[in-house]
PDB file of C-alpha atoms and ligand atoms in Angstrom:
ATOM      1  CA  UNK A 216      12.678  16.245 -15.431  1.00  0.00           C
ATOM      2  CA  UNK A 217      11.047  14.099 -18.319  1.00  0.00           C
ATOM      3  CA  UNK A 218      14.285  12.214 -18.582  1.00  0.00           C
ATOM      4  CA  UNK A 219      14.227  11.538 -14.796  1.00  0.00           C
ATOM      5  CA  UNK A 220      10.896  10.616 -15.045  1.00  0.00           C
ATOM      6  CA  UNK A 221      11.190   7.757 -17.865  1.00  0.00           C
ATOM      7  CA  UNK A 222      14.189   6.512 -16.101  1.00  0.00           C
ATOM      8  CA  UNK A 223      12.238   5.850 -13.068  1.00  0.00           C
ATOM      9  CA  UNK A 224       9.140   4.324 -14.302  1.00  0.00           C
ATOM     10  CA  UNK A 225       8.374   0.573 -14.863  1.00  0.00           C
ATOM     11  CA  UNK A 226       6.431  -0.373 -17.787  1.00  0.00           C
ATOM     12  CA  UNK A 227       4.002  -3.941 -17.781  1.00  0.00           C
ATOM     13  CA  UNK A 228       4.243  -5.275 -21.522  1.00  0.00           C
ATOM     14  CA  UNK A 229       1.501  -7.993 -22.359  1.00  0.00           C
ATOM     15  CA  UNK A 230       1.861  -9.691 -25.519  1.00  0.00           C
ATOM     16  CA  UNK A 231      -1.609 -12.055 -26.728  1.00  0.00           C
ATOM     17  CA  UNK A 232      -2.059 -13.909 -30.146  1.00  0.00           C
ATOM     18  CA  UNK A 233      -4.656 -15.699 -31.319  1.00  0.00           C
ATOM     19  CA  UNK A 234      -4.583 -17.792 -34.457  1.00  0.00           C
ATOM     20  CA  UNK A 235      -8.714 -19.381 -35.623  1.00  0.00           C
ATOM     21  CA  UNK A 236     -10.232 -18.085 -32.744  1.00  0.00           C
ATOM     22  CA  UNK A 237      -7.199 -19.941 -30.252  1.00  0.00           C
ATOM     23  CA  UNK A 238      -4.795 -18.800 -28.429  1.00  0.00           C
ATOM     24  CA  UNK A 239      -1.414 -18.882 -30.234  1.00  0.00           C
ATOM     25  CA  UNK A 240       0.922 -17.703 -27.132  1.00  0.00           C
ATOM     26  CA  UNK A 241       1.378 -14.884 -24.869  1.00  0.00           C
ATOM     27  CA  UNK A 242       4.162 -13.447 -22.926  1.00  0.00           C
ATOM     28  CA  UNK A 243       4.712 -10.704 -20.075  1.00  0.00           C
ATOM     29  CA  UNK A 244       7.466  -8.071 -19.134  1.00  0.00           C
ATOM     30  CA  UNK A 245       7.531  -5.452 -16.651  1.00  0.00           C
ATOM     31  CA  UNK A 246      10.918  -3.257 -17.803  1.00  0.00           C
ATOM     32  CA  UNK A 247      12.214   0.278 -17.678  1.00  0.00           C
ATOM     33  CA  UNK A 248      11.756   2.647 -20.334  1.00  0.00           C
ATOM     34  CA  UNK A 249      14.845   2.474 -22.187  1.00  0.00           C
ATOM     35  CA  UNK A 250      14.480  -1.582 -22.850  1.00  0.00           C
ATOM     36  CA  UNK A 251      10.282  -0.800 -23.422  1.00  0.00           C
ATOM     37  CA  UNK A 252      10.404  -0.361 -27.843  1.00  0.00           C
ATOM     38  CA  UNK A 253      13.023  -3.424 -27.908  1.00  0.00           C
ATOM     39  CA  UNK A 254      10.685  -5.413 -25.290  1.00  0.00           C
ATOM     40  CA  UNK A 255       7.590  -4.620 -27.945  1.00  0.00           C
ATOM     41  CA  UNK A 256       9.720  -5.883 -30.948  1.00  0.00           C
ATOM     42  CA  UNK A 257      10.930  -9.060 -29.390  1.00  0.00           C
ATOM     43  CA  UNK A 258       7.187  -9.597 -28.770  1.00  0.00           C
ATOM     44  CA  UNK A 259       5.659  -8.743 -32.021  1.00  0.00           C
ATOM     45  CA  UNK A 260       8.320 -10.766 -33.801  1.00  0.00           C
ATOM     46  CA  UNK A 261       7.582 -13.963 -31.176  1.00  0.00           C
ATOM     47  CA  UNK A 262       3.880 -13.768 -32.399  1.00  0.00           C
ATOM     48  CA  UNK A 263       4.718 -13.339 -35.694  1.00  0.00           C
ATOM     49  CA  UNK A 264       7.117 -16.163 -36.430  1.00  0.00           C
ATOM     50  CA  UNK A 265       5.308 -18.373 -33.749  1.00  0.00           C
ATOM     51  CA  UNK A 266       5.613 -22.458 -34.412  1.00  0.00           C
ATOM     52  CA  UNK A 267       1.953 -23.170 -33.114  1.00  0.00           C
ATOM     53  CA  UNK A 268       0.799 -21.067 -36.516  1.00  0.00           C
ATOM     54  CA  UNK A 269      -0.023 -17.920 -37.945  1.00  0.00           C
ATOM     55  CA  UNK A 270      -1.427 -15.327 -36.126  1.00  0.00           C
ATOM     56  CA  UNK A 271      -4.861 -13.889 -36.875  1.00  0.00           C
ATOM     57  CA  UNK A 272      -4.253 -11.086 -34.012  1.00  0.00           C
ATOM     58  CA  UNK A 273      -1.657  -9.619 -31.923  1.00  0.00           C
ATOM     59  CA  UNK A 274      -2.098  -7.429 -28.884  1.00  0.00           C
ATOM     60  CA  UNK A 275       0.476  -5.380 -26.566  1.00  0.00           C
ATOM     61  CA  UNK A 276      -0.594  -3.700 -23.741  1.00  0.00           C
ATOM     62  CA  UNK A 277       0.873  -1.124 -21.808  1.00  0.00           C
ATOM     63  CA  UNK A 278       0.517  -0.224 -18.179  1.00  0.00           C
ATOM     64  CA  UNK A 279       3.016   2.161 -16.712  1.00  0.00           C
ATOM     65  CA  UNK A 280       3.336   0.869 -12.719  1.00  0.00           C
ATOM     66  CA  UNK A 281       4.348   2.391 -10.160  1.00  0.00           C
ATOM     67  CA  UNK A 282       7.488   1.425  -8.931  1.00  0.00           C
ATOM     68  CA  UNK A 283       6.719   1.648  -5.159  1.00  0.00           C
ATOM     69  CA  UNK A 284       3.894  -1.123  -5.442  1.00  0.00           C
ATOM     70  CA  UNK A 285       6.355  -4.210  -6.738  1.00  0.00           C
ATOM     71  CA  UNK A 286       7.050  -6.877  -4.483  1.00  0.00           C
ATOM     72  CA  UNK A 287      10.224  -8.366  -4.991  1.00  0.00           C
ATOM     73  CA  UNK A 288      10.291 -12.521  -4.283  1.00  0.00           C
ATOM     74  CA  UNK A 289      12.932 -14.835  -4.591  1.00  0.00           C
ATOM     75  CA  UNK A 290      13.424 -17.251  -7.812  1.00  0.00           C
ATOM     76  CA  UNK A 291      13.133 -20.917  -6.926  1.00  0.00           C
ATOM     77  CA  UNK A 292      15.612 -23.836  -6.977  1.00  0.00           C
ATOM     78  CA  UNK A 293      15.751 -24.949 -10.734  1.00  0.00           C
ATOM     79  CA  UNK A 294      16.644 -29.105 -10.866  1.00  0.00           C
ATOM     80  CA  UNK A 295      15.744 -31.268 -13.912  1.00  0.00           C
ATOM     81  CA  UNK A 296      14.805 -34.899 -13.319  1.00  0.00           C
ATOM     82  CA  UNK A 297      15.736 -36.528 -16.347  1.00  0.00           C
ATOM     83  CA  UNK A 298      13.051 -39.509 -17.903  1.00  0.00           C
ATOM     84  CA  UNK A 299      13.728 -41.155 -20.875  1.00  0.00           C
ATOM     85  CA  UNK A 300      10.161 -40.943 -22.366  1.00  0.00           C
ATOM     86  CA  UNK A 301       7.040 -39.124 -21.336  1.00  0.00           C
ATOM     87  CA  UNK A 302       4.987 -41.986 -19.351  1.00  0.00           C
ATOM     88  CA  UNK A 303       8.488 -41.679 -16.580  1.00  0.00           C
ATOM     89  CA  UNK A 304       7.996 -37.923 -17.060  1.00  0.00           C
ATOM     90  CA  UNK A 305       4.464 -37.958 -16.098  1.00  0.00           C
ATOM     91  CA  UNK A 306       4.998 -40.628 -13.253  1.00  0.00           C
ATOM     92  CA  UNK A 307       7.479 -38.463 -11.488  1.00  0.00           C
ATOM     93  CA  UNK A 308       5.440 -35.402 -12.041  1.00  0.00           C
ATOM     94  CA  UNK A 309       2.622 -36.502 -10.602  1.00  0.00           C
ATOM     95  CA  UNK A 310       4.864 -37.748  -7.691  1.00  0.00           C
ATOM     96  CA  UNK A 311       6.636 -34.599  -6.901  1.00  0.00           C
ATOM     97  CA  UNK A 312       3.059 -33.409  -6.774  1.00  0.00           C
ATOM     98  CA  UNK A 313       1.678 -36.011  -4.417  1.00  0.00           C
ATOM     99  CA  UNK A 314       5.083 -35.041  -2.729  1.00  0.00           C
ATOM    100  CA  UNK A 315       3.547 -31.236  -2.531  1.00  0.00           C
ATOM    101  CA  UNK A 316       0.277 -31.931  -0.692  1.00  0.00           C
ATOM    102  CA  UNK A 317      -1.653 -32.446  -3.827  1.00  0.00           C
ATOM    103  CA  UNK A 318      -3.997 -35.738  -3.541  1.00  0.00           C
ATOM    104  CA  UNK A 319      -3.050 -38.310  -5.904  1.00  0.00           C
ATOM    105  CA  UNK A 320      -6.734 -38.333  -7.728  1.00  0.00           C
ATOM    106  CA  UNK A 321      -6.494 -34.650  -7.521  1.00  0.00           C
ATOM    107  CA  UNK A 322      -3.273 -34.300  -9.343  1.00  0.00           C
ATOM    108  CA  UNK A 323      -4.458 -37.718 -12.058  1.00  0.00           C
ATOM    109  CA  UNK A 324      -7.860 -35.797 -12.800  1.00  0.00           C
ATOM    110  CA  UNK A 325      -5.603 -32.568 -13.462  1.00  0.00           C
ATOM    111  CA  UNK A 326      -3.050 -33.631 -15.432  1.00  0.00           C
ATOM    112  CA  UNK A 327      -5.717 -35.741 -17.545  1.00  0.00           C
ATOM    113  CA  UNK A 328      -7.017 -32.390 -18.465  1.00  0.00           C
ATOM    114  CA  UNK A 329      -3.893 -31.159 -19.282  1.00  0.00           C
ATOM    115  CA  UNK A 330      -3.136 -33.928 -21.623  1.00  0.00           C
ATOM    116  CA  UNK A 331      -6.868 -33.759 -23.709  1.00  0.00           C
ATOM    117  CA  UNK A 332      -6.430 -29.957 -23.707  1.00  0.00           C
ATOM    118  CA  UNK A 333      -7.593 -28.538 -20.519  1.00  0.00           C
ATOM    119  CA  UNK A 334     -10.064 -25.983 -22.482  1.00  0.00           C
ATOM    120  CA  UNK A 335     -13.832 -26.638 -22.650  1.00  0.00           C
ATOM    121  CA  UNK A 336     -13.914 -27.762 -25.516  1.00  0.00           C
ATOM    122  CA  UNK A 337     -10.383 -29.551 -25.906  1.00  0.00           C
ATOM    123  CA  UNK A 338      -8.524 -27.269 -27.031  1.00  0.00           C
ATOM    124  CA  UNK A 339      -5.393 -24.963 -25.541  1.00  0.00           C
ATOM    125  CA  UNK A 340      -6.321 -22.060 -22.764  1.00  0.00           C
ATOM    126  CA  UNK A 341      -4.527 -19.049 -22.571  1.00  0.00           C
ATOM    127  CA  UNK A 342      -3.787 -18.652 -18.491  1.00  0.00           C
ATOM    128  CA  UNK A 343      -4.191 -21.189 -15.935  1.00  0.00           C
ATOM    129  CA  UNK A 344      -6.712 -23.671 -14.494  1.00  0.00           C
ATOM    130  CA  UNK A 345      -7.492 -23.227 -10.858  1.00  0.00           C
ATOM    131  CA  UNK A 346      -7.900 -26.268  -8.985  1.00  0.00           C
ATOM    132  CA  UNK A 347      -8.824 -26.743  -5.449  1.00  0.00           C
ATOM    133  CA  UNK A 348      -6.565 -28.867  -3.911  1.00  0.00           C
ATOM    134  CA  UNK A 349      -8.689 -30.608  -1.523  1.00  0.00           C
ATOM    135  CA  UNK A 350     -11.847 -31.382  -3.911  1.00  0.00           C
ATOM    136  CA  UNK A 351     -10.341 -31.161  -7.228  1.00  0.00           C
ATOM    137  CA  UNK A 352     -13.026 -28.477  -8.082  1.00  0.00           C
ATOM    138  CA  UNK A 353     -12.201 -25.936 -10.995  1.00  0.00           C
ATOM    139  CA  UNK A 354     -12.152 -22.274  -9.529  1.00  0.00           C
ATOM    140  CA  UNK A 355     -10.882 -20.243 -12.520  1.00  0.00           C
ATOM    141  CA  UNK A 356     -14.102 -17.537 -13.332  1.00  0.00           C
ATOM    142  CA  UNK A 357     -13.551 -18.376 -17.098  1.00  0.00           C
ATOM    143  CA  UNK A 358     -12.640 -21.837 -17.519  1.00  0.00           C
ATOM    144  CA  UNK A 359     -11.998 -20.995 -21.508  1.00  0.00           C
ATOM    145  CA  UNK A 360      -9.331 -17.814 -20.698  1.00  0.00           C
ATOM    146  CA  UNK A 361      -8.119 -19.553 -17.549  1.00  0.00           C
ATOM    147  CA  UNK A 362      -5.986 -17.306 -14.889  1.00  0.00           C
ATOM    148  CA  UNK A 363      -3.546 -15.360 -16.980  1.00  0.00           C
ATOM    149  CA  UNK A 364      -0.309 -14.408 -14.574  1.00  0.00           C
ATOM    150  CA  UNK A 365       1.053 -11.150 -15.266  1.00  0.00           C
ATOM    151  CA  UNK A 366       3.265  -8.184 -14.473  1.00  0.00           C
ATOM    152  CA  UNK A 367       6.447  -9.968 -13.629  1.00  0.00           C
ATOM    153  CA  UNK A 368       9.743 -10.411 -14.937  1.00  0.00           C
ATOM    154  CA  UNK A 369      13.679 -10.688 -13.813  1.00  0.00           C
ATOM    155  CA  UNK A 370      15.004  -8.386 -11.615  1.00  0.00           C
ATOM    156  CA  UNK A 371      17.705  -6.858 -13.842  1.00  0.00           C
ATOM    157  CA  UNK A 372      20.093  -7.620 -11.251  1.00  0.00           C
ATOM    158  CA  UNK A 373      20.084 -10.960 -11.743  1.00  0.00           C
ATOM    159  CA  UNK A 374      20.153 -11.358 -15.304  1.00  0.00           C
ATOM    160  CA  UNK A 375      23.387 -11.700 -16.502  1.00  0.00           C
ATOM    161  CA  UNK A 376      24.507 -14.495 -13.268  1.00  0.00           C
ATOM    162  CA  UNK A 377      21.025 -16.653 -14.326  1.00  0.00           C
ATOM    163  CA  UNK A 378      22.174 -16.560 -17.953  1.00  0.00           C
ATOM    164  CA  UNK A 379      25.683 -17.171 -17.460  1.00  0.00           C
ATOM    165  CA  UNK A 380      24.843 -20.224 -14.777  1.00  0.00           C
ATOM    166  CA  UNK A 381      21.421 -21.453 -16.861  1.00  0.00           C
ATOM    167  CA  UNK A 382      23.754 -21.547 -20.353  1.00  0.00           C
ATOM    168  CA  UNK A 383      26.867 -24.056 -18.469  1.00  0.00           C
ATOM    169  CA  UNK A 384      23.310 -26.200 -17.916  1.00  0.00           C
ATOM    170  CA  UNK A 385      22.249 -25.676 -21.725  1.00  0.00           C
ATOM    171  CA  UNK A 386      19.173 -24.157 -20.008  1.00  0.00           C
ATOM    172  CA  UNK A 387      19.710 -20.570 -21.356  1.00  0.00           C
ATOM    173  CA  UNK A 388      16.420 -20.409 -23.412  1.00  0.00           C
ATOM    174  CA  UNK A 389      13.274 -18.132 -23.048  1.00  0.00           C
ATOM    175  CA  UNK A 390      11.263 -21.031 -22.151  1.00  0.00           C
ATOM    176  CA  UNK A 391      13.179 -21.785 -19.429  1.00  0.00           C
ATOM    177  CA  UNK A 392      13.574 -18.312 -18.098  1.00  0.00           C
ATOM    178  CA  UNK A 393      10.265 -17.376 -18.632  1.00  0.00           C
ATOM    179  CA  UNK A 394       9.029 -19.865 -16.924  1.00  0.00           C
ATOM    180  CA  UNK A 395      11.287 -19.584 -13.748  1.00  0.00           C
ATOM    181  CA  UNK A 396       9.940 -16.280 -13.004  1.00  0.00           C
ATOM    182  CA  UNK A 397       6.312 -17.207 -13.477  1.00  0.00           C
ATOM    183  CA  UNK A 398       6.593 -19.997 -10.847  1.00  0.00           C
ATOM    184  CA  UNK A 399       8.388 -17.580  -8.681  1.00  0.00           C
ATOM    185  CA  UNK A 400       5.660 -15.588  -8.665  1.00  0.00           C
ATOM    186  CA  UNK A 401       3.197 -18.542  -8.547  1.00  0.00           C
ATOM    187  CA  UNK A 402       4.960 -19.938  -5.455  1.00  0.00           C
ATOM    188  CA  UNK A 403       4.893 -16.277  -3.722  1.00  0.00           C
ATOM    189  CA  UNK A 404       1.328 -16.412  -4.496  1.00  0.00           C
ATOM    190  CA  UNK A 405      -1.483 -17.162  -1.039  1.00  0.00           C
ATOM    191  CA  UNK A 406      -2.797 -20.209  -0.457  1.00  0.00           C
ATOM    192  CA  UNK A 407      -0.642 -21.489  -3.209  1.00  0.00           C
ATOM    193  CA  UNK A 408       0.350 -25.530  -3.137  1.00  0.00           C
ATOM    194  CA  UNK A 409       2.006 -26.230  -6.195  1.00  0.00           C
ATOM    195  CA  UNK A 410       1.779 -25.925  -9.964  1.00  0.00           C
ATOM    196  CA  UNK A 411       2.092 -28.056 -13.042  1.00  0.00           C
ATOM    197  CA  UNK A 412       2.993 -27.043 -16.084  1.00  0.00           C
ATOM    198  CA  UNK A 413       4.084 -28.176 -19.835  1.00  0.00           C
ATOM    199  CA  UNK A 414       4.513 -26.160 -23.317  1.00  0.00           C
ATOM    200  CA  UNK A 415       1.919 -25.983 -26.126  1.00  0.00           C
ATOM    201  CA  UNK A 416       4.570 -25.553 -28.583  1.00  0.00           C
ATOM    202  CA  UNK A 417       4.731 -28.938 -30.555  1.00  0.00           C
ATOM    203  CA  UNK A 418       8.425 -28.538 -30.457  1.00  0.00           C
ATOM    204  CA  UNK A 419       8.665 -28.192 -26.614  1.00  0.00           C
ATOM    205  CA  UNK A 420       8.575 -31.359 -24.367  1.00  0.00           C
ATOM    206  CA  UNK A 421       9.397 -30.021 -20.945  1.00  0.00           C
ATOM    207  CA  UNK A 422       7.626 -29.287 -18.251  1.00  0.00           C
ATOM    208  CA  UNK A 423       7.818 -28.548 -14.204  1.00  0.00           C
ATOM    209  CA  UNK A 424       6.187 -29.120 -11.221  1.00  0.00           C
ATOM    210  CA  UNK A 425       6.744 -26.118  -8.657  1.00  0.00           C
ATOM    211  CA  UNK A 426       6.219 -26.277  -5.030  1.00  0.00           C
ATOM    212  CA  UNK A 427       7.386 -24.161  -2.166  1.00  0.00           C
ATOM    213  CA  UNK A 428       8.974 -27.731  -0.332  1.00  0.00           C
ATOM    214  CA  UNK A 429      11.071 -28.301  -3.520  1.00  0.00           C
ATOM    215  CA  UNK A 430      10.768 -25.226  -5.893  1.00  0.00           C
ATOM    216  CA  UNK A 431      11.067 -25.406  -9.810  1.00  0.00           C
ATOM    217  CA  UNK A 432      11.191 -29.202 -10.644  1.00  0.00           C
ATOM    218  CA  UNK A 433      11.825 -29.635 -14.617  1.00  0.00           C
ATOM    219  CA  UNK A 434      11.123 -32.989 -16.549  1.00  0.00           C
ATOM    220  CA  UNK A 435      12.671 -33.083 -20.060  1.00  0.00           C
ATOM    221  CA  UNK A 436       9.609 -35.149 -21.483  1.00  0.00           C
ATOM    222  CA  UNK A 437       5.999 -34.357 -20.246  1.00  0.00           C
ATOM    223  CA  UNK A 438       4.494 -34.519 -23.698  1.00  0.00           C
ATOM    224  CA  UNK A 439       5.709 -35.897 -27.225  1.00  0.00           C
ATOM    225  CA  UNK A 440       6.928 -34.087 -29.953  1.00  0.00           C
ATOM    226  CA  UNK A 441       4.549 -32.482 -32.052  1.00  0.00           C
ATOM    227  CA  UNK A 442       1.823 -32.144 -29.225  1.00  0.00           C
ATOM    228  CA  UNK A 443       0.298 -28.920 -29.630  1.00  0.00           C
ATOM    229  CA  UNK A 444      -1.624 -29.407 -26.558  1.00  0.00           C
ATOM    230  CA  UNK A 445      -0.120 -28.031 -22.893  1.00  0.00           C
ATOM    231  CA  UNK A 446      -1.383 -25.745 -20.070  1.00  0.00           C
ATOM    232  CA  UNK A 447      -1.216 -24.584 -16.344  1.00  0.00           C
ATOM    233  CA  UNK A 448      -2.786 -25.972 -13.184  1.00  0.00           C
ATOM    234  CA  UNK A 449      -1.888 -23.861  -9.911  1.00  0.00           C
ATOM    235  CA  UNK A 450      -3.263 -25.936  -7.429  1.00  0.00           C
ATOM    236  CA  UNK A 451      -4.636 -24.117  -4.269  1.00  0.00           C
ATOM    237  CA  UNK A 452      -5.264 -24.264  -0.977  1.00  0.00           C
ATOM    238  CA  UNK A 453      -8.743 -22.307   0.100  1.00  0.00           C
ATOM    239  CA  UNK A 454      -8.491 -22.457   3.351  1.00  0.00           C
ATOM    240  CA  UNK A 455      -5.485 -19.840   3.336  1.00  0.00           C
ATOM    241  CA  UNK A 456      -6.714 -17.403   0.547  1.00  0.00           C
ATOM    242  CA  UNK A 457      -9.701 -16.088  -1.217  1.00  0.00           C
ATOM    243  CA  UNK A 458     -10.178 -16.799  -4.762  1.00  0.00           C
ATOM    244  CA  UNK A 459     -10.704 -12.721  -5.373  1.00  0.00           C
ATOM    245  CA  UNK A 460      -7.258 -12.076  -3.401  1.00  0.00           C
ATOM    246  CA  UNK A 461      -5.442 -14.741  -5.251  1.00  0.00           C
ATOM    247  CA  UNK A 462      -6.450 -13.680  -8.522  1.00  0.00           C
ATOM    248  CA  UNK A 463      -5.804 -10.214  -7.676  1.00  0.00           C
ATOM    249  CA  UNK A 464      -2.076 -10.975  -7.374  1.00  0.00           C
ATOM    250  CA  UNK A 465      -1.701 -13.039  -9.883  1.00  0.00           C
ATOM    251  CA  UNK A 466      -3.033 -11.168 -12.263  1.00  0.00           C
ATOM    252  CA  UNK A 467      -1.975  -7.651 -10.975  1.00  0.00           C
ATOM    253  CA  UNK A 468       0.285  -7.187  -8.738  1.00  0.00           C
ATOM    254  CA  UNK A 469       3.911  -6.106  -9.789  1.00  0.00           C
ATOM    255  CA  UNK A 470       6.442  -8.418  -8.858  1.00  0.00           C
ATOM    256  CA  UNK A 471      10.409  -9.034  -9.673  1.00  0.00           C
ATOM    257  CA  UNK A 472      11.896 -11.892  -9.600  1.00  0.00           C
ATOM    258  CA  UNK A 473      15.612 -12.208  -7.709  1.00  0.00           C
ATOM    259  CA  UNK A 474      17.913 -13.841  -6.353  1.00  0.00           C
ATOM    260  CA  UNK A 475      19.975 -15.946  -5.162  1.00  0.00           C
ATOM    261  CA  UNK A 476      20.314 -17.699  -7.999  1.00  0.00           C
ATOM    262  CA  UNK A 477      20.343 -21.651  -7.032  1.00  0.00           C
ATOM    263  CA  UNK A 478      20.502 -24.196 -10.230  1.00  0.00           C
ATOM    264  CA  UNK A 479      21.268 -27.712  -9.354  1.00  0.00           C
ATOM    265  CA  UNK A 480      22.508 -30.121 -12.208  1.00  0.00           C
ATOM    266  CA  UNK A 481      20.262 -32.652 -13.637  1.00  0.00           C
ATOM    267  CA  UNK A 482      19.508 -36.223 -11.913  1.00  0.00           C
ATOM    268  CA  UNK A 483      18.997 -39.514 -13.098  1.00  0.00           C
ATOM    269  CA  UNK A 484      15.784 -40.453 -11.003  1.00  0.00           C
ATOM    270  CA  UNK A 485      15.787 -44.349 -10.057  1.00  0.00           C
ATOM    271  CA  UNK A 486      11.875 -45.219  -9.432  1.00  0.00           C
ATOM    272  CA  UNK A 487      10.583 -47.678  -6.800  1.00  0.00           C
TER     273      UNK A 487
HETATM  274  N1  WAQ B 604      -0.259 -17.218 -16.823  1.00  0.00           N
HETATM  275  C1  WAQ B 604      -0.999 -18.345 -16.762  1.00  0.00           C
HETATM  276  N2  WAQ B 604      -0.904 -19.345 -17.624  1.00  0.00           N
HETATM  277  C2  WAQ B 604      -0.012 -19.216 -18.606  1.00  0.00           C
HETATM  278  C3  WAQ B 604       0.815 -18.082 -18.747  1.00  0.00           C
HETATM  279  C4  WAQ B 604       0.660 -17.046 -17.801  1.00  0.00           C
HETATM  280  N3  WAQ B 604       1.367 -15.925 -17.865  1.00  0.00           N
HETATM  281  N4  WAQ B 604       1.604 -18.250 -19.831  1.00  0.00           N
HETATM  282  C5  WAQ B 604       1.281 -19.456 -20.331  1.00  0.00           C
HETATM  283  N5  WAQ B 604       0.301 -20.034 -19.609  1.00  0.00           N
HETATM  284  C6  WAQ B 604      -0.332 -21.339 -19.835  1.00  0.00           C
HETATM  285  C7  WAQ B 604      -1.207 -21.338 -21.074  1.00  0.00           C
HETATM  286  O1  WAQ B 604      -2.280 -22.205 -20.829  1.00  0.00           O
HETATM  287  C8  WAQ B 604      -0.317 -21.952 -22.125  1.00  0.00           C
HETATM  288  O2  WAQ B 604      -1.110 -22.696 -23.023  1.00  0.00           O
HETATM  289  C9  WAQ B 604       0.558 -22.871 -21.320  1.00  0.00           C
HETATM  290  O3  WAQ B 604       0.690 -22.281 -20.029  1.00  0.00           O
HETATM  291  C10 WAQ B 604       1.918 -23.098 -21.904  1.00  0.00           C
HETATM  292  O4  WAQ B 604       2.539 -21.852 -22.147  1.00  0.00           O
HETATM  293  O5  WAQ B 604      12.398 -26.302 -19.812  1.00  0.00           O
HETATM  294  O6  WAQ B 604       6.816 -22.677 -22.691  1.00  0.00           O
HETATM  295  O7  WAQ B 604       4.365 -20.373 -22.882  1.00  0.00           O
HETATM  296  O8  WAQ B 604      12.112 -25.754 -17.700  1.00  0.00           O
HETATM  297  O9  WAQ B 604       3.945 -22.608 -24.075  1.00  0.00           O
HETATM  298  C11 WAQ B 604       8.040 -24.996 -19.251  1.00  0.00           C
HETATM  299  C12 WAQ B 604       9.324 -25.769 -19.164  1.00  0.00           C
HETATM  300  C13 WAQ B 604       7.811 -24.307 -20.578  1.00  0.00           C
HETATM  301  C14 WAQ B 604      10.544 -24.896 -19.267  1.00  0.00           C
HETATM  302  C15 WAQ B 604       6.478 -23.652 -20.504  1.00  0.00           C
HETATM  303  O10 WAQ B 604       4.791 -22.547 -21.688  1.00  0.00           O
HETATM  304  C16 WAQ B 604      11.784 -25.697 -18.903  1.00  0.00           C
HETATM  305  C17 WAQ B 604       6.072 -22.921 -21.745  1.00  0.00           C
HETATM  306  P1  WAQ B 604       3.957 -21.810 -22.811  1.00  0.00           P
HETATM  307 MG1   MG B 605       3.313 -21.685 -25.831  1.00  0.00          MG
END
């Protein structure tokens, strides 16, 4: 009966460092119980051996769900738009945003914060901003935390095909897939318009712009190398949500990411 019972259940795993009072990095699972002790290690080891510094503290949480509440969305259309530097990068970015309903100040003003370190006082947050899309107004309760999406991940079903397919793209890295199934959720999220996102690992220069008209856009150079600076903006629409609802699902509800799987190879963008 015990044995039934573990089988059945779906665990959330949340992993948080912080390193000098900052926030070092972060990641989310929601698995079964035989991957759960793995899922933990992987984490611990991530936070440990993390290229933004040492960690000062490490925290995994976690939440058994139950498996009736998860809502299962789709994963969205993965294309990279290759730039040769980061000024192209940024330019199309903020296109494909304009191109998503976001006003073109709107979109400037947010990615501006993005690039000085969208945290109060310049530095790294550890979720998302919230921005308004028609004022440009900040929404997020905490604008030092930020809007931290959680309990999502793969839908085992899927794993092997988006590995197999991501890897004959050289795309088969955690960054990559991690990332995929956050915008899915983002994207299945109310009110949602589109969201922007690059690394704060110095290493990492890529970023995305998701939106449900074009799903998971991917620039190979939104920052320079050795930029520790990076972040989330979901922009959002408040005339289709509340804040409380929107933050509810972001934050809580239980969602797997599926397929079909749909990766398109990379483009050479001509501008103009
Ligand atoms: N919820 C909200 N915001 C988050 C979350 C989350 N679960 N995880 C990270 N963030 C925010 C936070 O502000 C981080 O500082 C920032 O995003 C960057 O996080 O090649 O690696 O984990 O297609 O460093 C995107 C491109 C990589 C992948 C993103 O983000 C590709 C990345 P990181
Ligand atoms: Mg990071």
């Amino acid at each position: 009966m015990l044995a039934f019972r573990v089988m059945t259940s779906l665990y959330s795993v949340r992993m948080h460092a912080r390193s000098e009072g900052e926030h070092l990095c972060g990641a989310e699972r929601l698995l079964s119980g035989d991957g759960l002790e793995q899922a933990c290690l992987d984490l611990v080891r991530r936070a440990l051996q993390h290229e933004r510094g040492q960690a000062d503290q490490v925290r995994v949480s976690i939440d058994r769900i139950n498996p009736d509440a998860i809502v299962r969305v789709e994963l969205p259309t993965l294309e990279t738009w290759l730039c040769d530097q980061v000024e192209q990068g940024r330019r199309l970015a903020l296109a494909s945003l304009v191109e998503a309903g976001v006003p073109n100040h709107v979109a400037a003003t947010a990615m501006e914060q993005l690039v000085s370190g969208p945290a109060p006082g310049g530095g790294v947050m550890r979720g998302a901003m919230l921005v308004d899309v028609s004022s440009g107004e900040r929404l997020e309760p905490d604008p030092a935390r930020g809007v931290r999406v959680s309990r999502m991940d793969l839908d085992p079903a899927v794993g092997d095909d988006l590995r197999r397919r991501l890897k004959t793209l050289g795309l088969d890295n955690a960054h990559v897939r991690e990332a995929l199934v956050l915008a899915a959720k983002v994207l299945a999220a109310p009110g949602m318009v589109a969201e922007l996102c690059w690394s704060d690992d110095p290493g990492y220069t890529a970023g995305y712009v998701a939106a449900p008209p074009f799903g998971y856009r991917r620039f190979p150079h939104l920052k320079q190398v050795g930029d520790p600076l990076g972040g989330r903006v979901f922009f959002v629409d408040r005339s289709r949500t509340g804040l409380d609802a929107l933050i509810q699902f972001l934050e809580r509800t239980p969602v797997l990411a599926g397929g079909p799987v749909r990766l398109l190879g990379a483009r050479q963008i001509r501008e103009g």
